[in-house]
DNA sequence: ATCGACCTTCCCATCATGGTAAGGTCAAGC
DNA sequence: GCTTGACCTTACCATGATGGGAAGGTCGAT
């Protein structure tokens, strides 16, 4: 199977297949006489594995570990469990961070009029505490002669 | 104020201050006779603005927009509102994606024994539907002579 | 004068992915 | 046999935000 066919069969682009090989995530593919890479069902299966793992947000290093466990008949499921749990924790940490951003922003957005006027609690917050905006100007000549 | 002092005062590394300048997010800093960048209170204020915005997950392009609105006395808070709302939505989309990953993984992790044995629903899932793992072998000689 | 701390610019690396260019190969149709 | 288009190969560049480092200039204190 050509790399293009393997790509179609696995949902991984040819580009990424070569990349995975170059980084050692995948073992070098077999080559045919013309230098073309040659893939079989096992390879496609591994590619789908990678694709699915990427879809679950695993990083390449983690996928390398998972893939190696997958290949290893002697694996302990404990190791898989550990990798997956660690990833869940990382995801939850990141989610919590982002949720915090959402909470803060939601408050600010709720308080913002969102109209023609320049006053805006969002900018005030970003400007370093309520009251900022242009606090460094003497606050004369309001609105730049318009 | 030197770049180092501005960095300390703003919480933005000197490295990033230069980077922000190079990308046009910040206007070129004033220079002293020796070529050193020279910062004032206004600059530090903008740097803090950027830092806070980064902390809320805004991308550089969005920050550029926010910063320009911040500087603009004639801004309409509507524009700030729009940028912030868009960002909230992006965050929520990403959070939902990641939460989906967490949900899937949590299910799998719960089902995984996490012991010495090789059987593992996590790998089975990654391997493309339940039942995978090494389905491409005749399934004889289980557990490789151990 | 010297030393350490600072500044400057420039280059490289990250991570996963896409794009592109230059060139080889193959299969189909003429 | 030759052309054409689709495919393959490698190699390089770009992304976004950040860190690291080198090579060299400057400053302030001893």
Coordinates of C-alpha atoms (C1' of nucleotides) in Angstrom, one line a residue:
Chain A
X1 CA 0.0 0.0 0.0
X2 CA 1.3 3.5 -1.0
X3 CA 1.6 6.2 1.6
X4 CA -1.4 7.9 0.0
X5 CA -3.6 4.9 0.4
X6 CA -2.4 4.4 3.9
X7 CA -3.3 8.0 4.6
X8 CA -6.8 7.5 3.2
X9 CA -7.2 4.3 5.1
X10 CA -6.0 5.7 8.4
X11 CA -7.2 9.3 8.2
X12 CA -3.6 10.5 8.9
X13 CA -2.1 12.7 6.2
X14 CA 0.9 11.4 4.2
X15 CA 2.7 14.4 5.5
X16 CA 2.2 13.4 9.1
X17 CA 2.9 9.7 8.4
X18 CA 6.4 10.8 7.2
X19 CA 6.7 13.1 10.2
X20 CA 5.9 10.3 12.6
X21 CA 8.4 8.1 11.0
X22 CA 11.1 10.9 11.1
X23 CA 10.6 11.4 14.8
X24 CA 10.8 7.7 15.6
X25 CA 7.2 7.4 16.6
X26 CA 6.8 4.9 13.8
X27 CA 9.4 2.5 12.7
X28 CA 10.8 3.2 9.2
X29 CA 8.3 1.9 6.7
X30 CA 9.3 -0.9 4.4
X31 CA 10.4 0.4 1.0
X32 CA 9.6 -1.0 -2.4
X33 CA 12.1 -1.1 -5.3
X34 CA 11.3 2.4 -6.4
X35 CA 11.9 3.8 -2.9
X36 CA 8.2 4.2 -2.2
X37 CA 7.1 3.4 1.3
X38 CA 5.0 0.3 1.6
X39 CA 2.3 -0.1 4.2
X40 CA 0.3 -3.0 5.4
X41 CA -2.8 -3.6 7.5
X42 CA -0.7 -3.5 10.7
X43 CA 0.7 -0.1 9.8
X44 CA -2.7 1.3 9.1
X45 CA -3.8 0.0 12.4
X46 CA -1.0 1.8 14.2
X47 CA -1.8 5.0 12.3
X48 CA -5.4 4.8 13.4
X49 CA -4.2 4.3 16.9
X50 CA -2.2 7.4 16.7
X51 CA -5.0 9.4 15.1
X52 CA -7.4 8.3 17.8
X53 CA -4.9 9.1 20.5
X54 CA -4.3 12.6 19.0
X55 CA -8.0 13.1 19.0
X56 CA -8.0 12.4 22.7
X57 CA -5.4 15.1 23.1
X58 CA -2.4 12.9 23.9
X59 CA 1.0 14.5 23.0
X60 CA 3.4 12.7 20.8
X61 CA 5.6 11.5 23.7
X62 CA 2.6 10.0 25.4
X63 CA 1.5 8.4 22.2
X64 CA 4.9 6.9 21.8
X65 CA 4.6 5.4 25.2
X66 CA 1.1 4.1 24.5
X67 CA 2.0 2.7 21.2
X68 CA 4.9 0.9 22.7
X69 CA 2.6 -0.5 25.3
X70 CA 0.2 -1.5 22.7
X71 CA 2.8 -3.4 20.8
X72 CA 4.0 -5.1 24.0
X73 CA 2.2 -8.2 24.9
X74 CA 3.9 -8.1 28.2
X75 CA 2.7 -4.7 29.2
X76 CA 1.1 -4.0 32.5
X77 CA -2.2 -2.2 32.1
X78 CA -1.0 -0.2 35.1
X79 CA 1.3 1.7 32.8
X80 CA -1.4 2.5 30.4
X81 CA -3.6 3.5 33.2
X82 CA -0.9 5.8 34.5
X83 CA -0.3 7.6 31.2
X84 CA -4.0 8.1 30.7
X85 CA -4.6 9.3 34.2
X86 CA -1.8 11.7 33.9
X87 CA -3.3 13.0 30.7
X88 CA -6.7 13.4 32.2
X89 CA -5.2 15.4 35.0
X90 CA -3.3 17.7 32.6
X91 CA -6.5 18.2 30.6
X92 CA -8.5 19.0 33.8
X93 CA -5.8 21.5 34.9
X94 CA -6.0 23.2 31.5
X95 CA -9.7 23.2 31.5
X96 CA -9.8 24.8 35.0
X97 CA -7.4 27.5 33.8
X98 CA -9.6 28.2 30.8
X99 CA -12.7 28.1 32.8
X100 CA -11.2 30.7 35.1
X101 CA -10.6 32.9 32.1
X102 CA -14.2 32.4 30.9
X103 CA -15.5 33.3 34.3
X104 CA -13.5 36.4 34.6
X105 CA -14.3 37.5 31.1
X106 CA -18.0 36.7 31.4
X107 CA -18.2 39.0 34.4
X108 CA -16.5 41.7 32.5
X109 CA -18.5 41.2 29.4
X110 CA -21.7 41.3 31.4
X111 CA -20.7 44.6 32.9
X112 CA -19.8 46.1 29.5
X113 CA -22.4 48.2 27.9
X114 CA -21.2 47.2 24.4
X115 CA -22.4 50.4 22.8
X116 CA -20.9 53.6 21.2
X117 CA -19.5 54.8 24.4
X118 CA -15.8 54.3 25.2
X119 CA -16.2 53.3 28.8
X120 CA -15.5 49.7 29.2
X121 CA -14.9 47.5 32.3
X122 CA -13.1 45.0 30.2
X123 CA -10.4 47.5 29.2
X124 CA -10.5 48.8 32.7
X125 CA -9.6 45.4 34.0
X126 CA -6.9 44.8 31.5
X127 CA -5.5 48.2 32.2
X128 CA -4.6 47.0 35.7
X129 CA -7.5 47.4 38.1
X130 CA -10.6 49.3 37.8
X131 CA -10.1 52.9 37.0
X132 CA -7.4 52.5 34.4
X133 CA -7.8 53.2 30.7
X134 CA -6.0 56.5 30.2
X135 CA -5.0 57.2 33.8
X136 CA -1.6 58.4 32.7
X137 CA -2.9 61.5 31.0
X138 CA -4.1 64.5 32.9
X139 CA -7.6 63.7 31.7
X140 CA -8.1 67.1 30.1
X141 CA -9.2 67.6 26.5
X142 CA -11.5 64.6 26.5
X143 CA -12.2 62.9 23.3
X144 CA -9.4 64.2 21.1
X145 CA -11.2 67.2 19.5
X146 CA -14.1 65.2 18.1
Chain B
X1 CA 13.9 52.9 32.5
X2 CA 15.9 50.0 31.1
X3 CA 14.2 47.1 29.5
X4 CA 15.2 45.0 32.5
X5 CA 13.5 47.4 34.9
X6 CA 10.5 47.6 32.6
X7 CA 10.4 43.8 32.6
X8 CA 10.5 43.6 36.4
X9 CA 7.9 46.4 36.7
X10 CA 5.5 44.8 34.2
X11 CA 6.1 41.1 34.7
X12 CA 6.9 40.7 31.0
X13 CA 10.3 39.3 30.2
X14 CA 12.7 41.5 28.3
X15 CA 12.7 38.9 25.7
X16 CA 9.0 39.2 25.1
X17 CA 9.1 43.0 25.3
X18 CA 11.5 42.9 22.3
X19 CA 9.4 40.4 20.6
X20 CA 6.2 42.4 21.0
X21 CA 8.0 45.4 19.6
X22 CA 9.3 43.3 16.6
X23 CA 5.9 42.2 15.7
X24 CA 4.4 45.6 15.9
X25 CA 2.3 45.0 18.9
X26 CA 4.2 47.7 20.6
X27 CA 5.5 50.8 19.0
X28 CA 9.3 50.9 18.8
X29 CA 10.6 52.0 22.2
X30 CA 12.5 55.2 22.6
X31 CA 16.3 54.8 22.5
X32 CA 18.8 56.4 24.7
X33 CA 22.2 57.6 23.4
X34 CA 23.8 54.2 23.9
X35 CA 21.1 52.4 22.0
X36 CA 19.3 51.1 25.0
X37 CA 15.6 51.0 24.9
X38 CA 14.0 53.5 27.3
X39 CA 10.6 52.9 28.9
X40 CA 8.3 55.1 30.9
X41 CA 5.2 54.6 33.0
X42 CA 2.9 54.5 30.0
X43 CA 5.0 51.7 28.5
X44 CA 4.9 49.7 31.6
X45 CA 1.2 50.1 31.8
X46 CA 0.8 48.8 28.3
X47 CA 3.0 45.9 29.1
X48 CA 0.9 45.0 32.1
X49 CA -2.1 45.3 29.9
X50 CA -0.6 42.8 27.5
X51 CA 0.4 40.5 30.3
X52 CA -3.1 40.5 31.8
X53 CA -4.7 39.9 28.4
X54 CA -2.3 37.0 27.8
X55 CA -3.3 35.7 31.1
X56 CA -6.9 35.7 30.0
X57 CA -5.9 33.7 27.0
X58 CA -6.2 36.3 24.3
X59 CA -4.0 35.7 21.3
X60 CA -1.6 38.4 20.1
X61 CA -3.9 39.6 17.2
X62 CA -6.7 40.0 19.7
X63 CA -4.4 41.8 22.1
X64 CA -3.3 44.1 19.3
X65 CA -6.9 45.0 18.7
X66 CA -7.7 45.5 22.4
X67 CA -4.6 47.6 22.9
X68 CA -5.5 49.8 20.0
X69 CA -9.0 50.2 21.4
X70 CA -7.5 50.9 24.8
X71 CA -5.4 53.7 23.3
X72 CA -8.3 55.1 21.4
X73 CA -10.4 57.6 23.3
X74 CA -13.0 57.4 20.6
X75 CA -13.5 53.6 20.8
X76 CA -16.9 52.1 21.0
X77 CA -17.1 49.7 23.9
X78 CA -19.1 47.5 21.5
X79 CA -15.8 46.6 19.8
X80 CA -14.2 45.6 23.0
X81 CA -17.3 43.6 23.8
X82 CA -17.2 41.8 20.5
X83 CA -13.5 40.8 20.9
X84 CA -14.1 39.6 24.4
X85 CA -17.2 37.7 23.5
X86 CA -15.5 36.0 20.6
X87 CA -12.7 34.9 22.8
X88 CA -15.1 33.5 25.4
X89 CA -16.7 31.5 22.7
X90 CA -13.4 30.2 21.5
X91 CA -12.5 29.2 25.0
X92 CA -15.8 27.5 25.6
X93 CA -15.4 25.6 22.4
X94 CA -12.0 24.4 23.3
X95 CA -13.1 23.6 26.9
X96 CA -16.0 21.5 25.5
X97 CA -13.6 19.6 23.3
X98 CA -11.2 18.9 26.1
X99 CA -14.1 18.0 28.4
X100 CA -15.2 15.4 25.8
X101 CA -11.7 14.0 25.9
X102 CA -11.8 13.8 29.7
X103 CA -15.2 12.1 29.6
X104 CA -14.1 9.5 27.2
X105 CA -10.8 8.9 29.0
X106 CA -12.4 8.8 32.4
X107 CA -14.7 6.0 31.2
X108 CA -11.8 4.1 29.8
X109 CA -9.6 4.6 32.9
X110 CA -12.4 3.5 35.1
X111 CA -12.7 0.3 33.2
X112 CA -9.0 -0.4 33.2
X113 CA -7.8 -2.7 35.9
X114 CA -4.5 -0.9 36.1
X115 CA -2.6 -4.0 37.3
X116 CA 0.0 -6.4 36.0
X117 CA -2.2 -7.8 33.3
X118 CA -1.9 -6.6 29.7
X119 CA -5.6 -6.4 29.0
X120 CA -6.6 -2.8 28.8
X121 CA -9.8 -1.1 27.6
X122 CA -7.9 2.1 27.0
X123 CA -5.6 0.5 24.4
X124 CA -8.5 -1.5 23.1
X125 CA -10.3 1.8 22.4
X126 CA -7.3 3.5 20.8
X127 CA -6.8 0.4 18.8
X128 CA -9.9 1.2 16.9
X129 CA -12.9 -0.1 18.7
X130 CA -13.2 -2.7 21.4
X131 CA -11.5 -6.0 20.6
X132 CA -8.4 -4.5 19.1
X133 CA -5.0 -4.7 20.6
X134 CA -3.2 -7.3 18.6
X135 CA -6.0 -8.5 16.4
X136 CA -3.7 -8.7 13.5
X137 CA -1.9 -11.7 14.9
X138 CA -3.5 -15.2 14.9
X139 CA -4.0 -14.8 18.6
X140 CA -2.1 -17.9 19.5
X141 CA 0.9 -18.1 21.9
X142 CA -0.7 -15.7 24.3
X143 CA 1.6 -13.6 26.4
X144 CA 4.8 -14.4 24.7
X145 CA 6.2 -17.2 26.8
X146 CA 5.8 -15.5 30.2
Chain C
dA1 C1' 41.7 48.9 34.3
dT2 C1' 38.8 45.4 35.4
dC3 C1' 34.7 42.8 36.5
dG4 C1' 30.0 41.8 36.6
dA5 C1' 25.6 43.1 35.2
dC6 C1' 23.3 44.8 31.8
dC7 C1' 22.1 45.9 27.0
dT8 C1' 22.1 45.0 21.7
dT9 C1' 21.1 42.0 17.6
dC10 C1' 20.9 37.5 15.5
dC11 C1' 20.1 32.7 15.3
dC12 C1' 18.2 28.3 16.9
dA13 C1' 14.6 25.2 19.2
dT14 C1' 10.1 24.1 20.6
dC15 C1' 5.3 21.1 18.7
dA16 C1' 2.3 19.4 15.3
dT17 C1' 0.9 20.7 11.1
dG18 C1' 0.6 22.7 6.4
dG19 C1' 2.7 24.4 2.2
dT20 C1' 5.8 24.3 -1.6
dA21 C1' 9.6 23.2 -4.7
dA22 C1' 12.5 20.1 -7.3
dG23 C1' 12.8 15.9 -9.0
dG24 C1' 11.8 10.6 -9.6
dT25 C1' 8.1 6.9 -10.8
dC26 C1' 4.2 4.8 -12.6
dA27 C1' 0.0 3.8 -15.2
dA28 C1' -3.0 5.0 -18.8
dG29 C1' -3.9 6.6 -23.3
dC30 C1' -2.2 8.0 -27.8
Chain D
dG1 C1' 7.5 4.8 -27.6
dC2 C1' 6.0 9.1 -25.7
dT3 C1' 3.2 12.2 -23.1
dT4 C1' 0.4 13.4 -19.3
dG5 C1' -1.3 13.4 -14.8
dA6 C1' -1.2 11.5 -10.4
dC7 C1' 1.6 9.9 -7.3
dC8 C1' 6.0 9.5 -4.7
dT9 C1' 10.6 11.2 -2.7
dT10 C1' 13.5 14.7 0.1
dA11 C1' 14.2 19.2 1.8
dC12 C1' 13.1 23.6 3.3
dC13 C1' 10.0 27.4 5.3
dA14 C1' 6.1 29.0 8.2
dT15 C1' 3.1 29.0 12.0
dG16 C1' 2.7 31.3 17.7
dA17 C1' 4.6 32.5 21.8
dT18 C1' 8.4 31.5 24.3
dG19 C1' 13.1 30.3 25.9
dG20 C1' 18.1 29.8 25.2
dG21 C1' 22.3 31.2 23.8
dA22 C1' 26.3 33.6 21.3
dA23 C1' 28.9 37.6 20.2
dG24 C1' 29.7 42.1 21.2
dG25 C1' 28.8 46.9 23.3
dT26 C1' 27.9 49.7 27.7
dC27 C1' 27.7 51.0 32.4
dG28 C1' 28.8 51.4 37.2
dA29 C1' 31.6 50.2 41.0
dT30 C1' 35.8 48.8 42.7

